[in-house]
Amino acid sequence: MISINGYPAKIDYFPDGTFLIKENVSEWAETFKIRSVCFEWYFENNAELLALQFLAWHFQDHGMITRLYMPYIPNARMDRVKNPEDVFTLKYFARIINSIGFEKVTVVDPHSAVSEALINNLKIIDASEYIKSVLEVLRHEPGILQVVFPDEGAEKRYGEFIPEEIPVSSGMKIRDWSTGKILGLELHGASVADADKVLIIDDICSYGGSAYYTAKHIKAMNPETKVYFYVTHCENSVLEGKLGEKKVSLLDTGLIEALYTTGDILTKEHEKIILV
């Protein structure tokens, strides 16, 4: 979804599927008494990129300064190539964004440092305030709270946001490297055996495999421990049945009490999902 200064962009289509877009720039300037606009892009699909490009250039051609708020960076997972046939989509996505000519591009908690290097005029909002708000909620509930990072990358990214008095442990994923599938997880650091509640913290989630195996390990150590999950960017696929022997969604496994997320790419609802 694309909006301009908080108002949904007017995007329609001709019968052949090409865009029919109308935005009166003079009306914008007169109404808001400004010579700049901020585009907000809550990613739903790559086709939106072309509409964003057309809209931004339209406003620029009429003398307006354009900025972009893009909380989730599309294609960030494809931040490296291993084989000659691999298409480096993040690199080319960043090239398109840079070509549009935004004065500033604001993103939230980038999944990859590569995207930070590739996108020009970047401003980063970290996840500290989101995580602190979740910790504040959980600390008011009775019992010992512990934080678990599913991997070393998450620990490096978020470790500094965790108060010293909260015990922390970090996971090491066991993978089938031929398929990339997660087979299990080992935890290092503070033991979760004595924790009454555990918050798993990560940056991005598709089906929730990392959280699933982390929560499964925690429950094996102490079945009474309540497990919560914070992730900045959560895809709708988290609600699809892909996990465990019964092939259910992460939130229907019985392992997770609640999932906290920003909702920047999540459009579906579930009783256990809490937006922060």
Tab-separated table of C-alpha atoms in Angstrom:
chain	number	residue	atom	x	y	z
A	1	MET	CA	0.000	0.000	0.000
A	2	ILE	CA	1.268	3.457	-0.937
A	3	SER	CA	0.112	6.659	0.692
A	4	ILE	CA	1.123	10.304	0.243
A	5	ASN	CA	1.323	12.415	3.387
A	6	GLY	CA	-0.989	9.893	5.008
A	7	TYR	CA	-3.563	9.753	2.186
A	8	PRO	CA	-3.900	6.591	0.038
A	9	ALA	CA	-2.521	7.041	-3.468
A	10	LYS	CA	-5.165	6.961	-6.214
A	11	ILE	CA	-4.034	4.006	-8.302
A	12	ASP	CA	-6.334	2.537	-10.944
A	13	TYR	CA	-5.775	0.483	-14.091
A	14	PHE	CA	-6.553	0.567	-17.780
A	15	PRO	CA	-8.132	-2.582	-19.271
A	16	ASP	CA	-4.688	-3.767	-20.405
A	17	GLY	CA	-3.432	-3.756	-16.807
A	18	THR	CA	-1.268	-0.632	-17.042
A	19	PHE	CA	-1.581	2.094	-14.415
A	20	LEU	CA	-4.155	4.865	-14.510
A	21	ILE	CA	-2.911	7.263	-11.818
A	22	LYS	CA	-4.147	10.766	-11.089
A	23	GLU	CA	-2.567	13.115	-8.518
A	24	ASN	CA	-3.043	16.914	-8.752
A	25	VAL	CA	0.280	18.242	-7.461
A	26	SER	CA	-0.868	21.873	-7.555
A	27	GLU	CA	-3.796	20.948	-5.336
A	28	TRP	CA	-1.429	19.222	-2.909
A	29	ALA	CA	0.799	22.283	-2.727
A	30	GLU	CA	-2.123	24.633	-2.242
A	31	THR	CA	-3.883	22.495	0.364
A	32	PHE	CA	-0.845	21.727	2.521
A	33	LYS	CA	1.218	24.866	1.779
A	34	ILE	CA	4.293	22.710	1.257
A	35	ARG	CA	6.738	21.878	-1.494
A	36	SER	CA	7.492	18.381	-0.265
A	37	VAL	CA	5.665	15.106	0.211
A	38	CYS	CA	6.375	11.894	2.093
A	39	PHE	CA	5.478	8.613	0.448
A	40	GLU	CA	4.702	5.765	2.835
A	41	TRP	CA	5.132	2.301	1.359
A	42	TYR	CA	3.810	-0.660	3.342
A	43	PHE	CA	4.987	-3.464	1.113
A	44	GLU	CA	2.469	-5.920	-0.301
A	45	ASN	CA	4.086	-6.849	-3.617
A	46	ASN	CA	6.888	-5.840	-5.979
A	47	ALA	CA	4.430	-4.384	-8.509
A	48	GLU	CA	3.961	-1.440	-6.153
A	49	LEU	CA	7.537	-0.379	-6.836
A	50	LEU	CA	6.676	0.782	-10.350
A	51	ALA	CA	3.681	2.770	-9.090
A	52	LEU	CA	5.894	4.385	-6.455
A	53	GLN	CA	8.438	5.292	-9.119
A	54	PHE	CA	5.816	6.872	-11.395
A	55	LEU	CA	4.232	8.811	-8.533
A	56	ALA	CA	7.511	10.154	-7.154
A	57	TRP	CA	8.705	11.294	-10.575
A	58	HIS	CA	5.330	12.912	-11.211
A	59	PHE	CA	5.656	15.019	-8.051
A	60	GLN	CA	9.323	15.771	-8.722
A	61	ASP	CA	8.536	16.921	-12.262
A	62	HIS	CA	6.152	19.446	-10.699
A	63	GLY	CA	8.842	20.832	-8.423
A	64	MET	CA	8.143	18.836	-5.263
A	65	ILE	CA	10.724	17.327	-2.907
A	66	THR	CA	9.983	13.659	-2.209
A	67	ARG	CA	10.842	11.490	0.784
A	68	LEU	CA	10.112	7.825	1.394
A	69	TYR	CA	9.086	5.999	4.567
A	70	MET	CA	9.564	2.284	3.878
A	71	PRO	CA	9.564	0.395	7.195
A	72	TYR	CA	10.231	-2.976	5.570
A	73	ILE	CA	12.922	-3.264	2.884
A	74	PRO	CA	11.680	-5.614	0.145
A	75	ASN	CA	14.175	-8.143	-1.263
A	76	ALA	CA	16.417	-7.769	1.798
A	77	ARG	CA	16.665	-11.533	2.181
A	78	MET	CA	18.450	-11.773	-1.177
A	79	ASP	CA	21.447	-9.830	0.118
A	80	ARG	CA	24.120	-12.054	-1.415
A	81	VAL	CA	24.595	-14.464	-4.278
A	82	LYS	CA	26.271	-17.851	-4.083
A	83	ASN	CA	25.891	-19.092	-7.651
A	84	PRO	CA	26.248	-17.428	-11.077
A	85	GLU	CA	22.553	-17.972	-11.792
A	86	ASP	CA	21.412	-16.221	-8.590
A	87	VAL	CA	19.832	-12.823	-9.305
A	88	PHE	CA	21.017	-10.232	-6.763
A	89	THR	CA	17.534	-8.743	-6.329
A	90	LEU	CA	18.384	-6.550	-3.339
A	91	LYS	CA	21.163	-4.856	-5.303
A	92	TYR	CA	18.866	-4.087	-8.218
A	93	PHE	CA	15.983	-3.077	-5.965
A	94	ALA	CA	18.295	-0.561	-4.258
A	95	ARG	CA	19.423	0.686	-7.667
A	96	ILE	CA	15.804	1.444	-8.591
A	97	ILE	CA	15.102	3.194	-5.268
A	98	ASN	CA	18.251	5.287	-5.687
A	99	SER	CA	17.292	6.207	-9.255
A	100	ILE	CA	13.969	7.645	-8.076
A	101	GLY	CA	15.844	10.379	-6.232
A	102	PHE	CA	14.260	10.559	-2.791
A	103	GLU	CA	15.762	13.210	-0.536
A	104	LYS	CA	15.530	10.736	2.367
A	105	VAL	CA	14.588	7.075	2.719
A	106	THR	CA	13.526	6.044	6.227
A	107	VAL	CA	13.448	2.347	7.122
A	108	VAL	CA	12.846	0.356	10.299
A	109	ASP	CA	15.232	-2.300	11.609
A	110	PRO	CA	16.822	-3.397	8.290
A	111	HIS	CA	17.157	-7.149	7.890
A	112	SER	CA	20.566	-6.852	6.250
A	113	ALA	CA	23.552	-4.543	6.583
A	114	VAL	CA	23.957	-4.931	2.828
A	115	SER	CA	20.738	-2.999	2.251
A	116	GLU	CA	22.061	-0.236	4.483
A	117	ALA	CA	25.121	0.064	2.257
A	118	LEU	CA	23.198	-0.078	-1.022
A	119	ILE	CA	20.392	2.438	-0.415
A	120	ASN	CA	21.275	6.143	-0.619
A	121	ASN	CA	20.140	8.875	1.819
A	122	LEU	CA	19.119	6.234	4.338
A	123	LYS	CA	17.759	6.936	7.812
A	124	ILE	CA	17.363	3.950	10.113
A	125	ILE	CA	14.891	3.613	12.958
A	126	ASP	CA	16.057	0.788	15.216
A	127	ALA	CA	13.799	-1.581	17.128
A	128	SER	CA	14.782	-0.384	20.603
A	129	GLU	CA	11.504	1.345	21.467
A	130	TYR	CA	9.401	-1.580	20.237
A	131	ILE	CA	11.415	-4.084	22.251
A	132	LYS	CA	11.434	-1.913	25.367
A	133	SER	CA	7.647	-1.576	25.212
A	134	VAL	CA	7.218	-5.352	25.049
A	135	LEU	CA	9.686	-5.908	27.889
A	136	GLU	CA	7.796	-3.355	29.965
A	137	VAL	CA	4.553	-5.266	29.505
A	138	LEU	CA	6.104	-8.628	30.382
A	139	ARG	CA	8.020	-7.311	33.384
A	140	HIS	CA	4.730	-6.347	35.008
A	141	GLU	CA	3.615	-9.957	34.984
A	142	PRO	CA	4.760	-12.162	37.894
A	143	GLY	CA	7.802	-14.407	37.575
A	144	ILE	CA	11.352	-14.399	36.244
A	145	LEU	CA	11.725	-12.970	32.732
A	146	GLN	CA	14.448	-14.069	30.343
A	147	VAL	CA	15.312	-13.040	26.779
A	148	VAL	CA	16.348	-15.567	24.148
A	149	PHE	CA	17.838	-14.721	20.762
A	150	PRO	CA	17.379	-17.516	18.197
A	151	ASP	CA	20.798	-16.863	16.665
A	152	GLU	CA	23.987	-14.842	17.013
A	153	GLY	CA	22.805	-12.268	14.487
A	154	ALA	CA	19.773	-11.375	16.594
A	155	GLU	CA	21.931	-11.138	19.705
A	156	LYS	CA	24.327	-8.706	18.011
A	157	ARG	CA	21.425	-6.655	16.670
A	158	TYR	CA	19.343	-6.376	19.865
A	159	GLY	CA	21.585	-7.292	22.787
A	160	GLU	CA	22.268	-3.680	23.719
A	161	PHE	CA	18.530	-3.016	24.158
A	162	ILE	CA	18.151	-5.550	26.974
A	163	PRO	CA	18.538	-4.286	30.579
A	164	GLU	CA	21.459	-5.870	32.438
A	165	GLU	CA	19.209	-7.445	35.076
A	166	ILE	CA	17.409	-9.624	32.491
A	167	PRO	CA	19.189	-12.952	31.787
A	168	VAL	CA	19.983	-13.607	28.130
A	169	SER	CA	20.745	-16.695	26.092
A	170	SER	CA	21.441	-17.152	22.392
A	171	GLY	CA	20.656	-20.004	20.034
A	172	MET	CA	22.603	-21.847	17.398
A	173	LYS	CA	20.425	-23.292	14.649
A	174	ILE	CA	21.008	-26.816	13.405
A	175	ARG	CA	20.303	-26.868	9.668
A	176	ASP	CA	20.205	-29.237	6.762
A	177	TRP	CA	22.504	-27.165	4.584
A	178	SER	CA	21.407	-28.949	1.426
A	179	THR	CA	17.887	-27.535	1.847
A	180	GLY	CA	18.372	-24.708	4.361
A	181	LYS	CA	15.713	-26.291	6.584
A	182	ILE	CA	16.034	-25.761	10.357
A	183	LEU	CA	16.252	-29.123	12.142
A	184	GLY	CA	16.673	-27.948	15.717
A	185	LEU	CA	18.411	-25.489	18.006
A	186	GLU	CA	20.951	-25.328	20.820
A	187	LEU	CA	20.936	-22.579	23.470
A	188	HIS	CA	23.987	-20.998	25.064
A	189	GLY	CA	24.169	-18.512	27.936
A	190	ALA	CA	21.762	-18.224	30.854
A	191	SER	CA	19.706	-21.374	31.460
A	192	VAL	CA	16.015	-21.097	30.659
A	193	ALA	CA	15.133	-23.899	33.090
A	194	ASP	CA	14.299	-21.441	35.897
A	195	ALA	CA	12.541	-18.834	33.747
A	196	ASP	CA	8.816	-18.303	34.250
A	197	LYS	CA	8.491	-16.354	30.999
A	198	VAL	CA	10.764	-16.000	27.998
A	199	LEU	CA	10.735	-13.425	25.225
A	200	ILE	CA	12.202	-14.588	21.907
A	201	ILE	CA	13.445	-11.615	19.853
A	202	ASP	CA	14.110	-11.618	16.101
A	203	ASP	CA	13.912	-9.243	13.147
A	204	ILE	CA	11.920	-11.070	10.482
A	205	CYS	CA	9.542	-14.011	10.349
A	206	SER	CA	7.985	-15.984	7.486
A	207	TYR	CA	6.565	-19.209	8.879
A	208	GLY	CA	8.207	-18.897	12.297
A	209	GLY	CA	10.639	-21.815	12.136
A	210	SER	CA	13.273	-20.095	14.281
A	211	ALA	CA	10.739	-19.184	16.969
A	212	TYR	CA	9.176	-22.658	16.781
A	213	TYR	CA	12.405	-24.550	17.443
A	214	THR	CA	13.497	-22.038	20.064
A	215	ALA	CA	10.180	-22.317	21.910
A	216	LYS	CA	10.245	-26.106	21.580
A	217	HIS	CA	13.704	-26.187	23.209
A	218	ILE	CA	12.550	-23.864	26.013
A	219	LYS	CA	9.489	-26.015	26.692
A	220	ALA	CA	11.673	-29.123	26.814
A	221	MET	CA	13.723	-27.464	29.558
A	222	ASN	CA	10.650	-26.282	31.481
A	223	PRO	CA	7.139	-27.096	30.195
A	224	GLU	CA	5.617	-24.450	32.509
A	225	THR	CA	7.561	-21.557	31.003
A	226	LYS	CA	5.422	-19.076	29.082
A	227	VAL	CA	7.005	-18.176	25.754
A	228	TYR	CA	6.428	-14.875	23.935
A	229	PHE	CA	7.770	-13.793	20.562
A	230	TYR	CA	8.748	-10.332	19.292
A	231	VAL	CA	9.610	-9.843	15.626
A	232	THR	CA	9.859	-6.492	13.843
A	233	HIS	CA	8.753	-7.691	10.401
A	234	CYS	CA	6.189	-10.501	10.347
A	235	GLU	CA	4.777	-11.886	7.102
A	236	ASN	CA	1.230	-13.172	6.683
A	237	SER	CA	2.705	-16.631	6.083
A	238	VAL	CA	3.191	-16.965	9.860
A	239	LEU	CA	-0.453	-18.045	9.947
A	240	GLU	CA	0.018	-20.836	7.409
A	241	GLY	CA	0.278	-24.433	8.603
A	242	LYS	CA	3.899	-25.402	8.057
A	243	LEU	CA	5.298	-26.402	11.443
A	244	GLY	CA	5.483	-29.582	13.470
A	245	GLU	CA	4.176	-33.040	12.706
A	246	LYS	CA	0.602	-31.745	12.407
A	247	LYS	CA	1.673	-28.939	10.042
A	248	VAL	CA	0.023	-26.070	11.901
A	249	SER	CA	0.834	-22.373	12.136
A	250	LEU	CA	3.272	-21.127	14.756
A	251	LEU	CA	0.491	-19.559	16.820
A	252	ASP	CA	-1.523	-22.783	16.825
A	253	THR	CA	1.295	-25.027	18.070
A	254	GLY	CA	0.548	-24.186	21.707
A	255	LEU	CA	4.152	-23.044	22.187
A	256	ILE	CA	3.653	-19.275	21.917
A	257	GLU	CA	1.502	-17.164	24.264
A	258	ALA	CA	1.597	-14.040	22.083
A	259	LEU	CA	3.373	-12.614	19.065
A	260	TYR	CA	4.340	-8.932	19.212
A	261	THR	CA	5.106	-7.177	15.926
A	262	THR	CA	4.998	-3.776	14.220
A	263	GLY	CA	2.517	-4.937	11.598
A	264	ASP	CA	4.346	-3.170	8.773
A	265	ILE	CA	3.884	-6.108	6.391
A	266	LEU	CA	1.341	-8.142	8.358
A	267	THR	CA	-2.240	-7.618	7.198
A	268	LYS	CA	-3.951	-10.651	8.769
A	269	GLU	CA	-5.242	-10.963	12.317
A	270	HIS	CA	-5.021	-13.588	15.046
A	271	GLU	CA	-6.036	-13.511	18.684
A	272	LYS	CA	-2.401	-13.994	19.739
A	273	ILE	CA	-0.992	-11.180	17.545
A	274	ILE	CA	-0.387	-7.875	19.331
A	275	LEU	CA	0.765	-4.838	17.346
A	276	VAL	CA	3.333	-2.549	18.990
